[in-house]
Structures are given as C-alpha cells and as structure tokens.
Amino acid sequence: MIIDITEIEKLARKRRSENLRFIAFLKEKNKRYIDHLVMELNKYFSAEISCTACGHCCTKLRPILAESDIDQLVKVTKMTRSKFKKEYIEMDEEGDMLFKNLPCSFLKNNKCTIYHYRPEDCQEYPNLHKIDFVERIFGIMENYSICPIVFNVIEALKDRLDFKSGSKPADT
Ligand code: SF4
Ligand code: SF4
C-alpha cells in the first residue's frame, strides 16, 4: 500500500499508458463482478487509509454544492444565506455552485472543521462504493493521482484481475 502523495503523483505520471490499457482491459470484463471487487477493495483501503491524516482531496478539488448543503452550512456558520454565498461560493460556467477557495476554507490542520455538515459531494468522495464503476472509470481515474484510496484500489484491482501478466510490460 502506498499513501505518500508525492510517490503516488510520480507513479501516476509513469503509469499513464499502463492505466489507459487497464481502462480498455476493464471494458471487456463483467461489470457487476468489477463492481463487487471494487466495493470490497474500497472497504479494505478506506479502513486502512486515514482521511484525517490525508485531506489531499480538500486541497485539490472543489465540491459541487446543492441548496440542501447550503442549508446545513448557514446553520453551522451562523451566517445569513446571502452572506455565506457571497463569502464562500462561486458559480462555474455550467451554473454549478462551488466553494471559491482551494484549499477549502473549512480545512484546518488537514481536518474538515464542518465534518458533520460537509456537502454531500464531500461525503460521497471518492465514489467507489457506488455501482457502475466501469461506466464511470474515466472520472475515477482523474482521482488516481489525488486520492490514495483510489490509487490503491486501482492497483489492487490490477492484481486481482491479473492485468499485468496479460498486458504489455508495466510502465514502472
Ligand atoms: S467541506 Fe470539508 S470535506 Fe469538503 S472540501 Fe471542505 S474541508 Fe474537505
Ligand atoms: S478521500 Fe482520499 S484524498 Fe480525500 S482525504 Fe481521504 S484518502 Fe485523502
């Protein structure tokens, strides 16, 4: 298991073409079986890797917010809705509401200071507990270099499916 993010970023750069081959390899597999394997591996690595010691996603990604998330956040910050939106939210070109700042303004000492009220997008990340992994693989792979759980699940999945022995030599 690798959790050092510098090492993960280095390996992600080196394994770019290997990962493209893996995506093509996955497309040929039974999708329900892959969902089952990914959920099992996600359960294992989520228990092994401490998000509170990592916090990397909160420095690299901005969650999309729903009005129901804002309902919670105005309660916890004790701000008015309009003041909260002015201070913390901006719209992207698709009209989605996002936090303005990266790293997230609510991240302090690697910990989410609004953990119990964090947006649903944050609660769901990295989305490996959901079905349709193969259909979502391109989005998942965008998180391979960001999230140690994703990195380790993908690498373990390659092993479980015996990907490397049946593919071209791995990009070390
Ligand atoms: S709200 Fe919390 S979990 Fe979500 S990005 Fe900010 S610090 Fe991270
Ligand atoms: S979800 Fe991934 S990137 Fe985010 S804190 Fe947990 S291990 Fe780190």
Coordinates of N, CA and C and ligand atoms in Angstrom, one line a residue:
M1 N 0.9 -1.2 0.0 CA 0.0 0.0 0.0 C 0.9 1.3 0.0
I2 N 0.6 2.2 -0.9 CA 1.4 3.5 -0.9 C 0.4 4.6 -0.5
I3 N 0.8 5.4 0.5 CA 0.0 6.5 0.8 C 0.6 7.9 0.7
D4 N 2.0 7.8 0.4 CA 2.7 9.1 0.2 C 2.3 9.7 -1.1
I5 N 1.7 10.9 -1.0 CA 1.1 11.5 -2.2 C 2.1 11.9 -3.3
T6 N 3.3 12.3 -2.8 CA 4.4 12.6 -3.8 C 4.7 11.4 -4.6
E7 N 4.8 10.2 -3.9 CA 5.1 9.0 -4.6 C 4.0 8.6 -5.6
I8 N 2.8 8.8 -5.1 CA 1.6 8.4 -5.9 C 1.6 9.3 -7.2
E9 N 1.8 10.6 -7.0 CA 1.9 11.5 -8.2 C 2.9 11.1 -9.2
K10 N 4.1 10.7 -8.7 CA 5.2 10.2 -9.5 C 4.8 9.0 -10.3
L11 N 4.2 8.0 -9.6 CA 3.8 6.7 -10.2 C 2.6 7.0 -11.2
A12 N 1.8 7.9 -10.9 CA 0.7 8.3 -11.8 C 1.2 8.8 -13.2
R13 N 2.2 9.6 -13.1 CA 2.8 10.1 -14.3 C 3.4 8.9 -15.1
K14 N 4.1 8.1 -14.4 CA 4.8 6.9 -15.1 C 3.8 5.9 -15.7
R15 N 2.7 5.8 -15.0 CA 1.8 4.7 -15.4 C 0.6 5.2 -16.3
R16 N 0.8 6.3 -16.9 CA -0.3 6.9 -17.7 C -0.7 5.9 -18.8
S17 N 0.3 5.4 -19.6 CA -0.1 4.5 -20.7 C -0.6 3.1 -20.2
E18 N 0.0 2.7 -19.1 CA -0.5 1.4 -18.5 C -1.9 1.6 -18.0
N19 N -2.3 2.7 -17.5 CA -3.6 2.9 -17.0 C -4.6 3.0 -18.2
L20 N -4.2 3.6 -19.3 CA -5.1 3.6 -20.4 C -5.4 2.2 -20.9
R21 N -4.3 1.3 -20.9 CA -4.5 -0.1 -21.3 C -5.4 -0.8 -20.3
F22 N -5.3 -0.4 -19.0 CA -6.2 -1.0 -18.0 C -7.6 -0.6 -18.2
I23 N -7.9 0.6 -18.6 CA -9.3 1.0 -18.8 C -9.8 0.2 -20.0
A24 N -9.1 0.0 -21.0 CA -9.5 -0.8 -22.2 C -9.8 -2.3 -21.7
F25 N -8.9 -2.8 -20.9 CA -9.0 -4.1 -20.3 C -10.3 -4.3 -19.5
L26 N -10.6 -3.3 -18.7 CA -11.8 -3.3 -17.8 C -13.1 -3.4 -18.6
K27 N -13.0 -2.7 -19.7 CA -14.3 -2.6 -20.6 C -14.7 -4.0 -21.1
E28 N -13.8 -4.9 -21.1 CA -14.1 -6.3 -21.6 C -14.6 -7.2 -20.4
K29 N -14.5 -6.7 -19.2 CA -14.9 -7.6 -18.1 C -16.4 -7.5 -17.7
N30 N -16.8 -8.4 -16.9 CA -18.1 -8.4 -16.4 C -18.3 -7.2 -15.4
K31 N -19.2 -6.3 -15.7 CA -19.3 -5.0 -15.0 C -19.8 -5.2 -13.6
R32 N -20.7 -6.2 -13.4 CA -21.2 -6.4 -12.0 C -20.1 -7.1 -11.1
Y33 N -19.3 -7.9 -11.7 CA -18.2 -8.5 -11.0 C -17.1 -7.5 -10.6
I34 N -16.9 -6.5 -11.5 CA -15.9 -5.5 -11.2 C -16.5 -4.6 -10.0
D35 N -17.8 -4.3 -10.1 CA -18.4 -3.5 -9.0 C -18.2 -4.2 -7.7
H36 N -18.4 -5.5 -7.7 CA -18.2 -6.3 -6.4 C -16.8 -6.2 -5.9
L37 N -15.8 -6.4 -6.8 CA -14.4 -6.4 -6.4 C -14.0 -5.0 -5.9
V38 N -14.5 -3.9 -6.6 CA -14.1 -2.6 -6.2 C -14.7 -2.2 -4.9
M39 N -16.0 -2.6 -4.6 CA -16.6 -2.3 -3.3 C -15.8 -3.0 -2.2
E40 N -15.4 -4.3 -2.4 CA -14.6 -5.0 -1.4 C -13.3 -4.3 -1.2
L41 N -12.6 -3.9 -2.2 CA -11.3 -3.3 -2.1 C -11.4 -1.9 -1.5
N42 N -12.5 -1.2 -1.8 CA -12.7 0.1 -1.2 C -12.9 0.0 0.3
K43 N -13.7 -1.0 0.7 CA -13.9 -1.2 2.1 C -12.6 -1.4 2.8
Y44 N -11.7 -2.2 2.2 CA -10.5 -2.5 2.9 C -9.6 -1.3 2.9
F45 N -9.4 -0.6 1.8 CA -8.4 0.5 1.8 C -9.0 1.8 2.6
S46 N -10.3 1.9 2.6 CA -10.9 3.0 3.3 C -10.7 2.9 4.8
A47 N -10.6 1.6 5.3 CA -10.4 1.3 6.7 C -8.9 1.5 7.0
E48 N -8.0 1.3 6.0 CA -6.6 1.3 6.2 C -6.0 2.7 6.1
I49 N -6.6 3.6 5.3 CA -6.1 4.9 5.0 C -6.9 5.9 5.8
S50 N -6.2 6.8 6.5 CA -6.9 7.8 7.3 C -7.1 9.1 6.6
C51 N -8.3 9.4 6.3 CA -8.6 10.6 5.6 C -8.2 11.8 6.5
T52 N -8.3 11.7 7.8 CA -8.0 12.8 8.6 C -6.4 13.1 8.6
A53 N -5.7 12.1 8.3 CA -4.2 12.3 8.1 C -3.8 12.7 6.7
C54 N -4.8 12.7 5.8 CA -4.5 13.0 4.4 C -5.1 14.4 4.0
G55 N -6.4 14.4 3.8 CA -7.0 15.7 3.4 C -6.6 16.2 2.1
H56 N -6.0 15.4 1.3 CA -5.5 15.9 0.0 C -6.6 16.3 -1.0
C57 N -7.7 15.6 -1.0 CA -8.8 16.0 -1.9 C -9.3 17.4 -1.6
C58 N -9.2 17.8 -0.3 CA -9.7 19.1 0.1 C -8.8 20.2 -0.4
T59 N -7.6 19.8 -0.8 CA -6.6 20.8 -1.3 C -6.6 20.9 -2.8
K60 N -7.2 19.9 -3.5 CA -7.2 19.8 -4.9 C -8.5 19.9 -5.7
L61 N -9.6 19.6 -5.0 CA -10.9 19.5 -5.6 C -11.9 20.4 -4.9
R62 N -12.8 21.0 -5.7 CA -13.9 21.8 -5.1 C -15.2 21.0 -5.2
P63 N -15.9 20.7 -4.1 CA -17.2 20.0 -4.3 C -18.2 20.9 -4.9
I64 N -19.1 20.2 -5.6 CA -20.3 20.9 -6.1 C -21.4 20.9 -5.0
L65 N -22.0 22.1 -4.8 CA -22.9 22.2 -3.7 C -24.3 22.3 -4.1
A66 N -25.2 21.6 -3.3 CA -26.6 21.7 -3.6 C -27.2 22.7 -2.6
E67 N -28.4 23.2 -2.9 CA -29.1 24.2 -1.9 C -29.2 23.5 -0.5
S68 N -29.4 22.2 -0.5 CA -29.6 21.5 0.8 C -28.2 21.5 1.6
D69 N -27.1 21.5 0.8 CA -25.8 21.7 1.5 C -25.7 23.1 2.1
I70 N -26.1 24.1 1.4 CA -26.1 25.4 1.9 C -26.9 25.6 3.1
D71 N -28.1 24.9 3.1 CA -29.0 24.9 4.3 C -28.2 24.5 5.6
Q72 N -27.4 23.5 5.5 CA -26.6 23.0 6.6 C -25.5 24.0 6.9
L73 N -24.9 24.5 5.9 CA -23.7 25.3 6.1 C -24.0 26.7 6.8
V74 N -25.2 27.2 6.4 CA -25.6 28.5 7.0 C -25.9 28.3 8.5
K75 N -26.4 27.1 8.8 CA -26.7 26.8 10.2 C -25.4 26.7 11.0
V76 N -24.4 26.0 10.5 CA -23.2 25.8 11.3 C -22.3 27.0 11.3
T77 N -22.4 27.9 10.3 CA -21.5 29.1 10.3 C -22.3 30.2 10.9
K78 N -23.6 30.1 11.2 CA -24.4 31.1 11.7 C -24.4 32.4 10.9
M79 N -24.3 32.2 9.6 CA -24.3 33.3 8.7 C -25.6 33.4 7.9
T80 N -25.9 34.5 7.4 CA -27.1 34.6 6.5 C -26.8 33.8 5.2
R81 N -27.8 33.4 4.6 CA -27.6 32.7 3.3 C -26.8 33.5 2.3
S82 N -27.3 34.8 2.2 CA -26.6 35.7 1.1 C -25.2 36.0 1.5
K83 N -24.9 36.2 2.8 CA -23.5 36.5 3.2 C -22.7 35.2 3.0
F84 N -23.2 34.1 3.3 CA -22.4 32.8 3.2 C -22.1 32.6 1.7
K85 N -23.1 32.8 0.8 CA -22.9 32.6 -0.6 C -21.8 33.6 -1.1
K86 N -21.9 34.9 -0.7 CA -21.0 35.9 -1.1 C -19.6 35.6 -0.7
E87 N -19.5 35.1 0.5 CA -18.1 34.8 1.1 C -17.5 33.5 0.6
Y88 N -18.3 32.5 0.4 CA -17.7 31.2 0.1 C -18.0 30.6 -1.2
I89 N -19.0 31.0 -1.9 CA -19.5 30.3 -3.1 C -19.3 31.1 -4.4
E90 N -19.0 30.3 -5.5 CA -19.0 30.9 -6.8 C -19.6 29.9 -7.8
M91 N -20.1 30.4 -8.9 CA -20.7 29.6 -9.9 C -19.7 29.2 -11.0
D92 N -19.7 28.0 -11.5 CA -18.8 27.7 -12.6 C -19.6 28.0 -13.9
E93 N -18.9 27.7 -15.0 CA -19.5 28.1 -16.3 C -20.8 27.2 -16.6
E94 N -20.9 26.1 -15.9 CA -22.1 25.3 -16.1 C -23.3 25.6 -15.1
G95 N -23.0 26.6 -14.3 CA -24.0 27.1 -13.3 C -24.0 26.3 -12.0
D96 N -23.0 25.5 -11.8 CA -22.9 24.7 -10.6 C -22.3 25.6 -9.5
M97 N -22.8 25.4 -8.2 CA -22.2 26.2 -7.1 C -21.0 25.4 -6.6
L98 N -19.9 26.2 -6.4 CA -18.6 25.6 -5.9 C -18.1 26.4 -4.8
F99 N -17.3 25.8 -3.9 CA -16.6 26.7 -2.9 C -15.6 27.5 -3.7
K100 N -15.3 28.7 -3.3 CA -14.4 29.6 -4.0 C -12.9 29.2 -3.9
N101 N -12.6 28.7 -2.7 CA -11.2 28.6 -2.4 C -10.6 27.2 -2.4
L102 N -9.4 27.1 -2.8 CA -8.6 25.9 -2.7 C -7.3 26.2 -2.1
P103 N -6.8 25.5 -1.1 CA -7.5 24.5 -0.4 C -8.9 25.1 0.2
C104 N -9.8 24.1 0.5 CA -11.1 24.5 1.1 C -10.9 25.4 2.3
S105 N -11.7 26.4 2.4 CA -11.7 27.3 3.6 C -12.0 26.6 4.9
F106 N -12.7 25.5 4.8 CA -13.1 24.8 6.0 C -12.0 23.7 6.4
L107 N -10.9 23.6 5.7 CA -9.9 22.7 6.1 C -8.9 23.4 7.0
K108 N -8.7 22.9 8.2 CA -7.7 23.4 9.1 C -6.9 22.3 9.7
N109 N -5.6 22.4 9.6 CA -4.7 21.4 10.1 C -5.1 20.0 9.5
N110 N -5.4 20.0 8.2 CA -5.8 18.8 7.5 C -7.1 18.2 7.9
K111 N -7.9 18.9 8.7 CA -9.1 18.3 9.1 C -10.3 19.2 8.7
C112 N -11.4 18.6 8.3 CA -12.6 19.3 8.0 C -13.3 19.9 9.2
T113 N -13.4 21.2 9.3 CA -13.9 21.8 10.6 C -15.4 21.8 10.6
I114 N -16.0 21.3 9.5 CA -17.5 21.2 9.4 C -17.9 19.8 9.1
Y115 N -17.1 18.9 9.5 CA -17.2 17.5 9.1 C -18.7 16.9 9.1
H116 N -19.4 17.2 10.2 CA -20.8 16.6 10.2 C -21.8 17.3 9.3
Y117 N -21.3 18.5 8.8 CA -22.2 19.3 7.9 C -21.6 19.4 6.5
R118 N -20.6 18.6 6.2 CA -19.9 18.8 4.9 C -20.8 18.4 3.8
P119 N -20.6 19.0 2.6 CA -21.5 18.8 1.5 C -21.6 17.3 1.1
E120 N -22.7 17.0 0.5 CA -22.9 15.6 0.1 C -21.8 15.1 -0.9
D121 N -21.3 16.0 -1.7 CA -20.3 15.7 -2.7 C -19.0 15.2 -1.9
C122 N -18.7 15.9 -0.8 CA -17.6 15.5 0.0 C -17.8 14.2 0.7
Q123 N -19.0 13.9 1.2 CA -19.4 12.7 1.8 C -19.2 11.5 0.9
E124 N -19.5 11.7 -0.4 CA -19.6 10.6 -1.3 C -18.2 10.3 -1.9
Y125 N -17.3 11.3 -1.9 CA -16.0 11.1 -2.5 C -15.2 10.0 -1.8
P126 N -14.5 9.2 -2.4 CA -14.1 9.1 -3.9 C -15.1 8.3 -4.7
N127 N -16.3 8.0 -4.2 CA -17.3 7.4 -5.1 C -17.1 6.0 -5.5
L128 N -16.3 5.3 -4.7 CA -16.0 3.9 -5.0 C -17.0 2.9 -4.5
H129 N -17.9 3.4 -3.7 CA -18.9 2.5 -3.0 C -20.2 2.4 -3.9
K130 N -20.1 3.0 -5.1 CA -21.3 3.1 -6.0 C -21.2 2.1 -7.1
I131 N -22.3 1.7 -7.7 CA -22.3 0.7 -8.8 C -21.8 1.5 -10.1
D132 N -21.6 0.7 -11.1 CA -21.3 1.2 -12.5 C -19.8 1.8 -12.5
F133 N -18.9 1.1 -11.8 CA -17.5 1.5 -11.8 C -17.0 1.6 -13.2
V134 N -17.2 0.6 -14.0 CA -16.6 0.6 -15.4 C -17.1 1.8 -16.2
E135 N -18.4 2.0 -16.1 CA -19.0 3.2 -16.8 C -18.4 4.5 -16.3
R136 N -18.0 4.5 -15.1 CA -17.5 5.8 -14.5 C -16.0 5.9 -14.5
I137 N -15.3 4.9 -15.2 CA -13.9 4.8 -15.0 C -13.1 6.0 -15.3
F138 N -13.5 6.8 -16.4 CA -12.6 7.9 -16.7 C -12.7 9.0 -15.6
G139 N -13.8 9.2 -15.0 CA -13.9 10.1 -13.9 C -13.1 9.6 -12.7
I140 N -13.2 8.3 -12.4 CA -12.5 7.8 -11.3 C -11.0 7.9 -11.5
M141 N -10.5 7.7 -12.7 CA -9.1 7.8 -13.0 C -8.5 9.2 -12.8
E142 N -9.4 10.2 -12.9 CA -8.9 11.6 -12.6 C -8.5 11.7 -11.2
N143 N -9.0 10.8 -10.3 CA -8.6 10.9 -8.9 C -7.5 9.9 -8.5
Y144 N -6.9 9.2 -9.5 CA -5.9 8.2 -9.2 C -4.6 8.9 -8.6
S145 N -4.3 10.1 -9.1 CA -3.1 10.8 -8.5 C -3.5 11.7 -7.4
I146 N -4.8 11.8 -7.0 CA -5.2 12.7 -6.0 C -5.5 12.0 -4.7
C147 N -6.1 10.8 -4.8 CA -6.6 10.1 -3.6 C -5.9 8.8 -3.4
P148 N -5.2 8.6 -2.3 CA -4.6 7.3 -2.0 C -5.5 6.1 -2.0
I149 N -6.8 6.3 -1.6 CA -7.7 5.2 -1.7 C -7.9 4.8 -3.1
V150 N -8.2 5.7 -4.0 CA -8.4 5.4 -5.4 C -7.1 4.7 -6.0
F151 N -6.0 5.3 -5.7 CA -4.7 4.7 -6.3 C -4.6 3.3 -5.8
N152 N -4.7 3.0 -4.5 CA -4.5 1.6 -4.0 C -5.6 0.7 -4.5
V153 N -6.8 1.1 -4.6 CA -7.9 0.3 -5.1 C -7.6 -0.1 -6.6
I154 N -7.2 0.8 -7.4 CA -6.9 0.5 -8.8 C -5.7 -0.4 -8.9
E155 N -4.7 -0.2 -8.1 CA -3.5 -1.1 -8.2 C -3.9 -2.5 -7.7
A156 N -4.7 -2.6 -6.6 CA -5.1 -3.9 -6.1 C -6.0 -4.6 -7.2
L157 N -6.8 -3.8 -7.8 CA -7.7 -4.3 -8.9 C -6.9 -4.9 -10.0
K158 N -5.8 -4.3 -10.4 CA -5.0 -4.8 -11.4 C -4.4 -6.2 -11.0
D159 N -4.0 -6.3 -9.8 CA -3.5 -7.6 -9.3 C -4.6 -8.6 -9.3
R160 N -5.8 -8.3 -8.7 CA -6.8 -9.2 -8.6 C -7.3 -9.8 -10.0
L161 N -7.2 -8.9 -11.0 CA -7.6 -9.3 -12.3 C -6.4 -9.9 -13.1
D162 N -5.3 -10.0 -12.5 CA -4.1 -10.5 -13.1 C -3.8 -9.7 -14.4
F163 N -4.0 -8.4 -14.3 CA -3.8 -7.5 -15.5 C -2.4 -7.5 -16.0
K164 N -1.4 -7.4 -15.1 CA -0.1 -7.1 -15.6 C 0.5 -8.3 -16.3
S165 N 0.2 -9.5 -15.9 CA 0.7 -10.7 -16.6 C 0.2 -10.9 -18.0
G166 N -1.0 -10.3 -18.2 CA -1.6 -10.5 -19.6 C -1.5 -9.3 -20.4
S167 N -0.8 -8.2 -19.9 CA -0.6 -7.0 -20.7 C 0.8 -6.8 -21.1
K168 N 1.0 -5.7 -21.8 CA 2.4 -5.3 -22.1 C 3.1 -5.0 -20.8
P169 N 4.5 -5.0 -20.8 CA 5.2 -4.7 -19.6 C 4.7 -3.4 -19.0
A170 N 4.6 -3.5 -17.6 CA 4.1 -2.3 -16.9 C 5.1 -1.1 -17.1
D171 N 4.5 0.1 -17.1 CA 5.4 1.3 -17.1 C 5.8 1.5 -15.6
T172 N 7.0 1.1 -15.3 CA 7.4 1.1 -13.9 C 7.5 2.5 -13.3
Ligands
SF4_1 S1 -16.1 20.9 3.3 FE1 -14.7 19.6 4.5 S2 -14.6 17.7 3.4 FE2 -15.5 19.2 2.0 S3 -13.7 20.0 0.8 FE3 -14.1 21.4 2.6 S4 -12.7 20.6 4.2 FE4 -12.9 19.0 2.6
SF4_2 S1 -10.8 10.7 0.3 FE1 -8.8 10.2 -0.5 S2 -7.8 12.2 -0.9 FE2 -9.6 12.6 0.4 S3 -8.8 12.6 2.5 FE3 -9.5 10.5 2.1 S4 -7.7 9.4 1.3 FE4 -7.2 11.6 1.2

